[in-house]
Short mmCIF file of C-alpha atoms in Angstrom, two decimals:
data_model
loop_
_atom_site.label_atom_id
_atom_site.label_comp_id
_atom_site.label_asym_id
_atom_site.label_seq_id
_atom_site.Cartn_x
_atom_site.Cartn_y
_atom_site.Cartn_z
CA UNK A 1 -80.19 -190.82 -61.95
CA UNK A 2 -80.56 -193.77 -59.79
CA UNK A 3 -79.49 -194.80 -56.19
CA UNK A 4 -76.58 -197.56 -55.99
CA UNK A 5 -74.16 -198.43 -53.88
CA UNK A 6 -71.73 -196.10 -52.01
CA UNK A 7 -68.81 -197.90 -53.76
CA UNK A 8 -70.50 -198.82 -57.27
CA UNK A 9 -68.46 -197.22 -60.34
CA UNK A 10 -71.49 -197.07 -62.40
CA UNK A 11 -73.03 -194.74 -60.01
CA UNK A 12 -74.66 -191.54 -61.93
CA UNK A 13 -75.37 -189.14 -59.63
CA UNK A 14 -73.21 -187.03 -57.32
CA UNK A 15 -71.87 -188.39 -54.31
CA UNK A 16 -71.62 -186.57 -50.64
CA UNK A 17 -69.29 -188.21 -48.10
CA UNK A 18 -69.23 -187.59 -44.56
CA UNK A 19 -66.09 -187.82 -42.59
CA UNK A 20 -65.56 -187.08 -39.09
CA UNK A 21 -62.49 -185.72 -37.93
CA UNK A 22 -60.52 -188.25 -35.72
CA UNK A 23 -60.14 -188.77 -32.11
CA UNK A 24 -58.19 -186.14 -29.79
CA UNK A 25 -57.52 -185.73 -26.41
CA UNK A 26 -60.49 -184.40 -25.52
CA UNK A 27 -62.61 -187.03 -27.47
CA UNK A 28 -61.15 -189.51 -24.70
CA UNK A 29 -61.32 -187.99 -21.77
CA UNK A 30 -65.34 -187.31 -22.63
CA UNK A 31 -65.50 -183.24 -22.75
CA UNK A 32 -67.59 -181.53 -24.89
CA UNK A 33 -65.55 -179.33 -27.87
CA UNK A 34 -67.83 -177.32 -29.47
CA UNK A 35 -65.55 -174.55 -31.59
CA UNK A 36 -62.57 -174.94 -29.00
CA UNK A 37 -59.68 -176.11 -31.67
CA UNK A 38 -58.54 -178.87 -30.25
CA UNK A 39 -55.83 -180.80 -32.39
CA UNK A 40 -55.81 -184.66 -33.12
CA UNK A 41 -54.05 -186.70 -30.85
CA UNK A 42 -51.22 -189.57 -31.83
CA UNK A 43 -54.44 -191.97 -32.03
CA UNK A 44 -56.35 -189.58 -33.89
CA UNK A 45 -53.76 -188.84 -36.28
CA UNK A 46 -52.72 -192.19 -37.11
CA UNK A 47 -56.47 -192.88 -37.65
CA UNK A 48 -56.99 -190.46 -40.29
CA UNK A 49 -54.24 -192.32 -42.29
CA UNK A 50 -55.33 -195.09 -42.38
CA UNK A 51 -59.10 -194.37 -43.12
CA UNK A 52 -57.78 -191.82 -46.06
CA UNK A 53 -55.91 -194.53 -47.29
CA UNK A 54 -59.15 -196.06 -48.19
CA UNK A 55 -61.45 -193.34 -48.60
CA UNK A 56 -59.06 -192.28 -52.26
CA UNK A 57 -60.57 -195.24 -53.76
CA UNK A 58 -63.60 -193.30 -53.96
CA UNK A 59 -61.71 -191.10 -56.31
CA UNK A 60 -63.02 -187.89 -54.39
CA UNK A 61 -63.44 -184.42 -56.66
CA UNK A 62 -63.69 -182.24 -54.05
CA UNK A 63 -62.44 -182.22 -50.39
CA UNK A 64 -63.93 -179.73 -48.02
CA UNK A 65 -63.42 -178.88 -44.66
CA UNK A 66 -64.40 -177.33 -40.82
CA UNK A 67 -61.55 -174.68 -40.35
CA UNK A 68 -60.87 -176.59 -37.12
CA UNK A 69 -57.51 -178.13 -36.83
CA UNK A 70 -58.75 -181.74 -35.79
CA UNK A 71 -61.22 -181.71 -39.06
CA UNK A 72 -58.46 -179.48 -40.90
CA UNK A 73 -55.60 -182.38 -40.19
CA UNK A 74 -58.10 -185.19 -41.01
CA UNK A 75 -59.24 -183.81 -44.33
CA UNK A 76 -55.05 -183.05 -45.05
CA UNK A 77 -54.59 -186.87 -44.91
CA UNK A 78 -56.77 -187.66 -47.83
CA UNK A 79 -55.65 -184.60 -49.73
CA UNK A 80 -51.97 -185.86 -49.61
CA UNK A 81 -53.44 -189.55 -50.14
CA UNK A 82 -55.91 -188.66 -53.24
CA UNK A 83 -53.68 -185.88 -54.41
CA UNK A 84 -56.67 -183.57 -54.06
CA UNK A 85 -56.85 -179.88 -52.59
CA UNK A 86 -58.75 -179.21 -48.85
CA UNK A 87 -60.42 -176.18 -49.53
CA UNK A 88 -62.08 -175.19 -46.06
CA UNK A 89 -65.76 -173.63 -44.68
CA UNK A 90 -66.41 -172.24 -41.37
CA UNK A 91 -70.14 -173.38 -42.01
CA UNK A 92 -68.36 -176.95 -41.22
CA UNK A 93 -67.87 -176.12 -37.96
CA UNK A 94 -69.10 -178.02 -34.83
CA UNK A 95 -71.57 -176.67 -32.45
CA UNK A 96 -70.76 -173.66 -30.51
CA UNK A 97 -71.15 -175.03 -26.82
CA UNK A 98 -71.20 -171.93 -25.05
CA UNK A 99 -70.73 -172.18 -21.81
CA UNK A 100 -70.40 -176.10 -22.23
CA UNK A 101 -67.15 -176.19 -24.35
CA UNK A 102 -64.40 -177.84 -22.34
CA UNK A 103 -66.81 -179.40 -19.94
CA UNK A 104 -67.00 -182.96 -19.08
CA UNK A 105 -70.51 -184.34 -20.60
CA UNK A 106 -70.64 -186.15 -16.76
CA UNK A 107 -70.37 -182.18 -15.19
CA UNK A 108 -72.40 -180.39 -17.91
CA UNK A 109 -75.59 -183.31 -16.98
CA UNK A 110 -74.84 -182.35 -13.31
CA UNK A 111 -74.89 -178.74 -13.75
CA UNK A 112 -77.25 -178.51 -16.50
CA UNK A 113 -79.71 -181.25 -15.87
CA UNK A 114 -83.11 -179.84 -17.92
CA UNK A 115 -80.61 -178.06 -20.75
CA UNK A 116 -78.63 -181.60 -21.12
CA UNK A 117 -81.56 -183.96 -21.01
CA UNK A 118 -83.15 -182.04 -23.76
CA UNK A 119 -80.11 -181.73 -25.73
CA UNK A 120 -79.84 -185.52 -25.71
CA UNK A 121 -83.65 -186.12 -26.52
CA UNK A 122 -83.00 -184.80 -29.72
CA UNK A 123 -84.44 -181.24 -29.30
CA UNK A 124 -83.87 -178.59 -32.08
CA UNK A 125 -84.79 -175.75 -30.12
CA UNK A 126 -82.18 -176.06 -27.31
CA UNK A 127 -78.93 -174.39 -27.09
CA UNK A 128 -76.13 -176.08 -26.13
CA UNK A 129 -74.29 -174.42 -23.18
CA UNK A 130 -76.42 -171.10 -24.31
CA UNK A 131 -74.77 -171.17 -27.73
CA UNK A 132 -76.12 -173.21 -30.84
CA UNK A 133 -79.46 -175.20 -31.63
CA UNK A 134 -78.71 -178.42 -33.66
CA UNK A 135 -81.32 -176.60 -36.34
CA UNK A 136 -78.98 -173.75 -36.17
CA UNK A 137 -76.42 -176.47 -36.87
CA UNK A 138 -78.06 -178.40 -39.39
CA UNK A 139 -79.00 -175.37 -41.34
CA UNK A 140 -75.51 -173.93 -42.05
CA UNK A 141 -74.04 -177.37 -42.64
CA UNK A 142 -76.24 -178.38 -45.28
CA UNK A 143 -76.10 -174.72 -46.93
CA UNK A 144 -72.49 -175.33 -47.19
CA UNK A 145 -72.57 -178.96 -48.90
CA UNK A 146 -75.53 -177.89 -50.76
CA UNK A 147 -72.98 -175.07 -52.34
CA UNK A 148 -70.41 -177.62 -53.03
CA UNK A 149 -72.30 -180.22 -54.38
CA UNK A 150 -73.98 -177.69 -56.81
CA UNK A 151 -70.62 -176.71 -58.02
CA UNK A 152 -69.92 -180.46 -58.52
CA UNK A 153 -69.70 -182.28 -62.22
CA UNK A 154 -72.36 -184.91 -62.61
CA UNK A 155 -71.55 -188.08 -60.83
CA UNK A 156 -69.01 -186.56 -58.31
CA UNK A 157 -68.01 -187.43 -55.51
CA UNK A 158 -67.53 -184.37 -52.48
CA UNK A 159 -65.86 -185.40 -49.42
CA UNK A 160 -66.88 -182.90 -46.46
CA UNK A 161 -64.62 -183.57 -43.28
CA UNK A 162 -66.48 -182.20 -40.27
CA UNK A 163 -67.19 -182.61 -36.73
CA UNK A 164 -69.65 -185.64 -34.69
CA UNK A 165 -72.99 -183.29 -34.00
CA UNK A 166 -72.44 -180.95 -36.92
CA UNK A 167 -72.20 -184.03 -39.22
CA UNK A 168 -75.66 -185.64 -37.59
CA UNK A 169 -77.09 -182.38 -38.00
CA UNK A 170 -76.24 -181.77 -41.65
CA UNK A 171 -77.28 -184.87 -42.85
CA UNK A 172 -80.89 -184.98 -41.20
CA UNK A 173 -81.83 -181.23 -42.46
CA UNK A 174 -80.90 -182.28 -45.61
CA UNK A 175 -82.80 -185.39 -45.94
CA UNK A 176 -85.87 -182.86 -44.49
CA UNK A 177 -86.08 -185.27 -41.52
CA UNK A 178 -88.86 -183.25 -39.04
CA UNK A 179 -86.43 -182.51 -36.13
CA UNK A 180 -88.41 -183.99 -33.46
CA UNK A 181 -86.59 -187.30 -35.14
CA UNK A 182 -83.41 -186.28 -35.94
CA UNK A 183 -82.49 -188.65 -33.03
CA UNK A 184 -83.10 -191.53 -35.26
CA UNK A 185 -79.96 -191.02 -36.73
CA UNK A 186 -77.23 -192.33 -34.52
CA UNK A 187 -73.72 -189.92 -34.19
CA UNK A 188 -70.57 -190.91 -36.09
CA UNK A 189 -67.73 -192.27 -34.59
CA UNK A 190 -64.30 -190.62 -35.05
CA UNK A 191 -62.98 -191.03 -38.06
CA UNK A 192 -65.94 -193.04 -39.90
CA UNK A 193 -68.30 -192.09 -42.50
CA UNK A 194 -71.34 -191.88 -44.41
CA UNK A 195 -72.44 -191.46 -47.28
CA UNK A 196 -75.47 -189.34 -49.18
CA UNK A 197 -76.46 -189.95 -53.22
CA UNK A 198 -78.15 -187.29 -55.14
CA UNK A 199 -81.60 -188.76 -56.30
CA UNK A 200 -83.86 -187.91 -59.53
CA UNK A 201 -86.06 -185.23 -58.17
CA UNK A 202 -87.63 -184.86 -61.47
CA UNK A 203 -90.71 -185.46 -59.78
CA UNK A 204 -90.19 -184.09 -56.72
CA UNK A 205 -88.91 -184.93 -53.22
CA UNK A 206 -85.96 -184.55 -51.12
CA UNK A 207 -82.17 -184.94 -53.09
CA UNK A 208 -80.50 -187.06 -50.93
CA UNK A 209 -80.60 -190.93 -49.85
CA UNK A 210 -78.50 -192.01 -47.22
CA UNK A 211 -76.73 -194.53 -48.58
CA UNK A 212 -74.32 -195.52 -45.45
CA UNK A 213 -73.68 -194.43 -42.20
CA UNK A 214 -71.29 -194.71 -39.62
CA UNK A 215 -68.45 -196.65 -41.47
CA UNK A 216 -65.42 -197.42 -40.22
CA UNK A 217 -62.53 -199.49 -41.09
CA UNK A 218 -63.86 -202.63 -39.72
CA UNK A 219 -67.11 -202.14 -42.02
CA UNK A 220 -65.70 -201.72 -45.50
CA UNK A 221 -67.29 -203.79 -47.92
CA UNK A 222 -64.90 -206.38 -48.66
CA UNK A 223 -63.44 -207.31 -52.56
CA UNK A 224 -61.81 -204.76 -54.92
CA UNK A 225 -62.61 -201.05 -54.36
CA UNK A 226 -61.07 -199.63 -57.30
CA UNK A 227 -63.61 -200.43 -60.31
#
């Protein structure tokens, strides 16, 4: 198989797409989520139409989701615009915050200086809010799209609709990025995307290029995407 294009017809191998759920309340007013299930706001909800709207015309096989009711809604959208069943995984989940979830990220640098500065540099090994490590995050997201994408036909395409950190996460354990430089890879805005193709390992090597990252609307290649 060879690497092409996210939107490329004659692509051969299978296809993982990133979504990120899209923006609530609490996304605006800057708090931290974590597991709390927080649901979309108008904003948020009116964004995943319009995104799933173009994300069918990557004729998706499989749509997966966090259990959460932001990522849950989002994913819902492009089932009812690709006419595909959202099948769902706890594994999707975001970070559990701890004692962080609900907090304002302006309070929990305040009250958590050493905990929040490493947590921004990137660290694997610290907890948010007492709870998860972003390894701890990383590992059970990419067991769970590893599992999906193995149960995939050759050359399809698996949307997995998760959550801003656990998305990050996910796709640097499984392009075996050292974690010391999983900060290399920037977050993903609220309702964008990226996008991972399945390599030829044959001789070797990780299975995954990144192929985009952080899409939005305003990014979409232009031209016909329906081949």
């Amino acid at each position: 198989m060879t690497s092409s294009a996210a939107w490329d017809p004659a692509r051969t191998g299978k296809r993982v797409v990133f979504w990120r759920h899209g923006r609530t309340e609490w996304n605006r007013a800057g708090r931290f989520q974590g597991q709390q299930d927080i649901a979309l706001d108008p904003s948020g909800a009116h964004q995943a139409v319009e995104a799933a709207a173009v994300l069918r015309h990557l004729h998706p096989d499989v749509v997966i989701s966090s259990d959460l009711g932001r990522a849950l809604a989002t994913a819902q959208a492009l089932g009812e615009a690709a006419g595909k069943p959202v099948g769902t995984d706890r594994r999707l989940r975001e970070t559990y915050a701890g004692a962080w979830e609900g907090m304002l990220f302006a309070d929990i640098a305040a009250q958590f200086p050493e905990e929040q500065a490493g947590w921004a540099a990137g660290s694997g090994d610290v907890r948010a809010g007492g709870g998860e490590s972003r390894v701890d995050v990383g590992r059970r997201v990419a067991e769970a799209v590893t599992d999906a994408a193995d149960a995939l036909a050759p050359g399809g395409t698996l949307v997995v609709v998760s959550h801003g950190g656990a998305i990050r996460a996910g796709i640097c354990a499984l392009l075996g990025l050292p974690t010391d430089s999983w900060t290399v890879i920037s977050g993903v805005s609220n309702c964008h995307w990226s996008v991972l193709e399945e390599r030829d390992t044959s001789g070797g090597g990780v299975r995954w290029n990144l192929a985009q990252h952080n899409v939005g609307l305003d990014s979409v290649p232009s031209g016909p995407l329906e081949g």
